[in-house]
Amino acid sequence: MVYHNFLCLEGAARVLHDFHTHTFLSDGELSPIELIRRAVVNGYSVVALTDHAGPGSLPAMLEAVLAECALVEKHWNIRAIPGIELTHVPAKAIDESAREAKRLGAKIVVVHGETVVEPVENGTDRAAIESAYVDILAHPGLITLDEARRAAETGTFLEITSRKGHSLTNGHVVKMGRAAGARFLINSDSHAPGDLHTAGFVHAVGLGSGLEDDELQIVLESNPVLLMERLGL
Ligand SMILES: [Zn+2]
Ligand SMILES: [Zn+2]
């Protein structure tokens, strides 16, 4: 296989899944279709488009992303999943907003977790984990062991991220999630073309977060399949 990156590590994932990306529908640089095109070229088999949204912006954003994903899936060999990232939504409104996103056609709901580099409201991680409509808690920051245990029980995936700033707590997220038996995914949180993953890079991010080789294989290969099953895809 060809790696479009300077990093090419032995044992790198053969198929790439990325469940958290942004387009110019929010604060990303690329159109939805260009993002998906670049994901195809990087060797992705699955990409989710999850632009920042709150309750008021859900309908228009999902209408656009649903149409774009449906079009590319007819023509290109990639699974393009229409989704949303609920971002800085008040914690008490997360469950209702996530349910509304699913009702409007979002196949995946990500919640912008309590990263240490933004003033995300306390309680956001907990609200995301407790909502049956939230699939992934992105960059959970200084998540507690108790919250990680609840994530293990509810099946909410915890994100390890390659995004600058948010990635500062990857090691802590792995420590808590591992102790709790929670499941991880590694996502790019792409905002620009150069942020998209390659097989070698995602492998390096996983090792850098403290995952062992056998854990990393589960995170890169088994957990995406489990998530897809949970999403009914
Ligand atoms: Zn953003
Ligand atoms: Zn994001």
Short mmCIF file of C-alpha atoms and ligand atoms in Angstrom, two decimals:
data_model
loop_
_atom_site.label_atom_id
_atom_site.label_comp_id
_atom_site.label_asym_id
_atom_site.label_seq_id
_atom_site.Cartn_x
_atom_site.Cartn_y
_atom_site.Cartn_z
CA MET A 1 0.00 0.00 0.00
CA VAL A 2 1.12 3.54 -0.64
CA TYR A 3 1.48 5.87 2.33
CA HIS A 4 0.96 9.53 1.50
CA ASN A 5 3.02 10.57 4.44
CA PHE A 6 6.57 10.57 5.67
CA LEU A 7 5.60 8.26 8.50
CA CYS A 8 5.34 4.64 7.49
CA LEU A 9 5.36 2.30 10.46
CA GLU A 10 5.20 -1.44 10.54
CA GLY A 11 1.82 -2.74 11.58
CA ALA A 12 0.01 0.40 10.47
CA ALA A 13 -3.71 0.06 9.95
CA ARG A 14 -4.70 -1.19 6.51
CA VAL A 15 -7.98 0.68 6.42
CA LEU A 16 -8.58 4.15 7.77
CA HIS A 17 -11.69 5.22 9.66
CA ASP A 18 -12.18 8.79 10.84
CA PHE A 19 -15.38 9.74 12.64
CA HIS A 20 -14.72 13.44 13.32
CA THR A 21 -14.00 16.04 10.60
CA HIS A 22 -14.99 19.61 9.70
CA THR A 23 -15.85 21.38 6.45
CA PHE A 24 -16.67 24.99 5.57
CA LEU A 25 -20.22 24.27 6.75
CA SER A 26 -18.65 25.26 10.09
CA ASP A 27 -14.99 26.26 10.55
CA GLY A 28 -13.18 23.83 8.23
CA GLU A 29 -11.45 24.89 5.02
CA LEU A 30 -12.82 22.33 2.58
CA SER A 31 -16.22 21.75 1.02
CA PRO A 32 -17.82 18.47 2.12
CA ILE A 33 -17.10 16.88 -1.25
CA GLU A 34 -13.48 18.02 -1.34
CA LEU A 35 -12.92 16.68 2.16
CA ILE A 36 -14.34 13.31 1.13
CA ARG A 37 -12.28 13.31 -2.08
CA ARG A 38 -9.09 13.87 -0.11
CA ALA A 39 -10.09 11.14 2.34
CA VAL A 40 -10.47 8.72 -0.60
CA VAL A 41 -6.99 9.61 -1.81
CA ASN A 42 -5.53 9.10 1.71
CA GLY A 43 -6.89 5.55 1.74
CA TYR A 44 -9.92 6.05 4.00
CA SER A 45 -12.70 3.49 3.90
CA VAL A 46 -14.96 5.52 6.20
CA VAL A 47 -15.18 9.24 6.94
CA ALA A 48 -17.80 11.01 9.05
CA LEU A 49 -18.57 14.69 8.44
CA THR A 50 -19.28 16.24 11.83
CA ASP A 51 -19.42 20.01 11.64
CA HIS A 52 -19.91 22.17 14.73
CA ALA A 53 -23.57 22.84 15.44
CA GLY A 54 -26.11 23.78 18.05
CA PRO A 55 -29.85 23.13 17.98
CA GLY A 56 -30.60 26.11 15.71
CA SER A 57 -28.09 25.20 13.01
CA LEU A 58 -28.90 21.49 12.84
CA PRO A 59 -31.58 21.47 10.10
CA ALA A 60 -29.70 23.41 7.40
CA MET A 61 -26.38 21.76 8.14
CA LEU A 62 -27.76 18.25 8.07
CA GLU A 63 -29.70 18.90 4.88
CA ALA A 64 -26.44 19.88 3.14
CA VAL A 65 -24.29 17.11 4.52
CA LEU A 66 -26.87 14.38 3.91
CA ALA A 67 -27.08 15.37 0.24
CA GLU A 68 -23.30 15.49 -0.24
CA CYS A 69 -22.68 12.15 1.47
CA ALA A 70 -25.41 10.43 -0.53
CA LEU A 71 -23.95 11.72 -3.79
CA VAL A 72 -20.35 10.64 -3.21
CA GLU A 73 -21.35 7.18 -2.01
CA LYS A 74 -22.92 6.57 -5.42
CA HIS A 75 -19.68 7.32 -7.24
CA TRP A 76 -16.70 6.67 -4.96
CA ASN A 77 -15.56 3.70 -2.94
CA ILE A 78 -15.90 5.26 0.50
CA ARG A 79 -18.47 5.30 3.27
CA ALA A 80 -19.35 8.96 3.93
CA ILE A 81 -21.36 9.31 7.13
CA PRO A 82 -23.45 12.45 7.70
CA GLY A 83 -23.10 13.63 11.28
CA ILE A 84 -22.75 16.56 13.60
CA GLU A 85 -20.55 17.71 16.47
CA LEU A 86 -22.63 19.39 19.16
CA THR A 87 -20.27 22.14 20.25
CA HIS A 88 -20.54 24.31 23.38
CA VAL A 89 -24.20 23.32 23.71
CA PRO A 90 -25.25 23.76 27.35
CA ALA A 91 -24.78 20.44 29.11
CA LYS A 92 -28.41 20.19 30.12
CA ALA A 93 -29.48 20.61 26.45
CA ILE A 94 -27.14 17.97 25.01
CA ASP A 95 -29.47 14.97 25.23
CA GLU A 96 -32.38 16.80 23.60
CA SER A 97 -30.13 18.30 20.88
CA ALA A 98 -28.57 14.93 20.12
CA ARG A 99 -31.99 13.34 19.83
CA GLU A 100 -33.08 16.10 17.45
CA ALA A 101 -29.92 15.62 15.34
CA LYS A 102 -30.72 11.93 14.93
CA ARG A 103 -34.34 12.75 14.10
CA LEU A 104 -33.13 15.09 11.34
CA GLY A 105 -31.03 12.34 9.80
CA ALA A 106 -27.63 12.52 11.46
CA LYS A 107 -26.17 9.03 11.42
CA ILE A 108 -23.55 9.92 14.01
CA VAL A 109 -23.52 12.43 16.85
CA VAL A 110 -20.24 13.59 18.35
CA VAL A 111 -20.09 15.88 21.38
CA HIS A 112 -17.29 18.45 21.72
CA GLY A 113 -15.92 17.34 25.08
CA GLU A 114 -14.17 19.18 27.88
CA THR A 115 -10.88 19.88 26.13
CA VAL A 116 -8.46 21.79 28.34
CA VAL A 117 -7.88 24.45 25.66
CA GLU A 118 -11.45 25.81 25.49
CA PRO A 119 -13.98 26.91 28.13
CA VAL A 120 -16.34 23.97 27.58
CA GLU A 121 -19.03 23.89 30.24
CA ASN A 122 -18.41 21.54 33.17
CA GLY A 123 -20.76 18.58 32.94
CA THR A 124 -20.48 18.31 29.15
CA ASP A 125 -18.53 15.03 29.27
CA ARG A 126 -21.05 13.53 31.70
CA ALA A 127 -24.07 14.68 29.67
CA ALA A 128 -22.63 13.21 26.47
CA ILE A 129 -21.88 9.87 28.11
CA GLU A 130 -25.37 9.67 29.62
CA SER A 131 -27.19 10.47 26.35
CA ALA A 132 -28.31 7.45 24.34
CA TYR A 133 -28.14 9.64 21.20
CA VAL A 134 -24.44 10.51 21.50
CA ASP A 135 -22.02 8.08 19.88
CA ILE A 136 -18.60 9.66 20.50
CA LEU A 137 -17.28 11.94 23.21
CA ALA A 138 -14.57 13.93 21.44
CA HIS A 139 -11.43 15.10 23.26
CA PRO A 140 -12.80 14.50 26.78
CA GLY A 141 -9.96 16.44 28.45
CA LEU A 142 -9.54 15.57 32.13
CA ILE A 143 -12.32 12.98 32.18
CA THR A 144 -12.76 11.29 35.57
CA LEU A 145 -12.49 7.58 36.21
CA ASP A 146 -16.15 7.52 37.20
CA GLU A 147 -17.15 9.14 33.90
CA ALA A 148 -14.96 6.71 31.97
CA ARG A 149 -16.67 3.83 33.80
CA ARG A 150 -20.06 5.19 32.73
CA ALA A 151 -18.78 5.44 29.14
CA ALA A 152 -17.83 1.77 29.34
CA GLU A 153 -21.36 0.97 30.54
CA THR A 154 -23.23 3.13 28.03
CA GLY A 155 -20.98 2.22 25.09
CA THR A 156 -20.01 5.83 24.36
CA PHE A 157 -16.68 5.84 22.53
CA LEU A 158 -13.91 8.04 23.94
CA GLU A 159 -11.81 9.92 21.42
CA ILE A 160 -8.06 10.02 21.14
CA THR A 161 -7.33 12.96 18.87
CA SER A 162 -4.55 14.14 16.61
CA ARG A 163 -5.87 17.73 16.87
CA LYS A 164 -3.40 20.25 18.26
CA GLY A 165 -4.31 21.42 21.77
CA HIS A 166 -7.07 18.86 22.29
CA SER A 167 -4.41 16.13 22.08
CA LEU A 168 -2.67 17.41 25.22
CA THR A 169 -4.77 15.07 27.37
CA ASN A 170 -4.64 11.95 25.16
CA GLY A 171 -2.43 10.20 27.72
CA HIS A 172 -4.87 10.93 30.54
CA VAL A 173 -7.85 9.79 28.43
CA VAL A 174 -6.10 6.49 27.70
CA LYS A 175 -5.21 6.04 31.39
CA MET A 176 -8.79 6.58 32.57
CA GLY A 177 -10.44 4.72 29.70
CA ARG A 178 -8.15 1.73 30.04
CA ALA A 179 -8.78 1.48 33.81
CA ALA A 180 -12.52 1.70 33.17
CA GLY A 181 -12.69 -0.68 30.21
CA ALA A 182 -14.04 2.03 27.88
CA ARG A 183 -13.58 1.88 24.12
CA PHE A 184 -11.45 4.36 22.17
CA LEU A 185 -11.35 5.68 18.62
CA ILE A 186 -8.64 7.82 17.04
CA ASN A 187 -10.04 10.73 15.03
CA SER A 188 -8.43 13.60 13.19
CA ASP A 189 -10.88 16.45 13.98
CA SER A 190 -9.66 17.71 10.58
CA HIS A 191 -10.16 21.38 9.75
CA ALA A 192 -7.69 21.57 6.82
CA PRO A 193 -6.37 19.21 4.12
CA GLY A 194 -3.15 18.45 5.98
CA ASP A 195 -5.06 17.29 9.06
CA LEU A 196 -6.46 14.16 7.45
CA HIS A 197 -4.92 10.94 8.65
CA THR A 198 -2.61 8.57 6.88
CA ALA A 199 -2.02 5.01 8.03
CA GLY A 200 1.42 5.77 9.43
CA PHE A 201 0.38 8.94 11.21
CA VAL A 202 -2.65 7.48 12.99
CA HIS A 203 -0.46 4.64 14.19
CA ALA A 204 2.05 7.12 15.62
CA VAL A 205 -0.71 9.11 17.37
CA GLY A 206 -2.00 5.92 18.98
CA LEU A 207 1.41 4.88 20.26
CA GLY A 208 2.08 8.45 21.41
CA SER A 209 -1.12 8.42 23.47
CA GLY A 210 0.24 5.47 25.43
CA LEU A 211 -1.62 2.61 23.75
CA GLU A 212 0.24 -0.69 23.49
CA ASP A 213 0.47 -2.44 20.11
CA ASP A 214 -2.31 -4.93 20.88
CA GLU A 215 -4.60 -2.16 22.20
CA LEU A 216 -3.89 -0.05 19.15
CA GLN A 217 -4.91 -2.84 16.83
CA ILE A 218 -8.28 -3.05 18.62
CA VAL A 219 -8.72 0.73 18.49
CA LEU A 220 -7.92 0.98 14.78
CA GLU A 221 -9.58 -2.17 13.51
CA SER A 222 -12.20 -3.64 15.88
CA ASN A 223 -13.69 -0.53 17.48
CA PRO A 224 -14.64 1.16 14.19
CA VAL A 225 -16.52 -2.00 13.23
CA LEU A 226 -18.33 -1.98 16.59
CA LEU A 227 -19.25 1.67 16.12
CA MET A 228 -20.57 1.03 12.62
CA GLU A 229 -22.73 -1.78 14.02
CA ARG A 230 -24.01 0.55 16.75
CA LEU A 231 -24.89 3.11 14.06
CA GLY A 232 -26.65 0.47 11.98
CA LEU A 233 -24.30 1.04 9.03
ZN ZN B 1 -13.59 23.59 14.79
ZN ZN B 2 -14.34 18.87 16.13
#
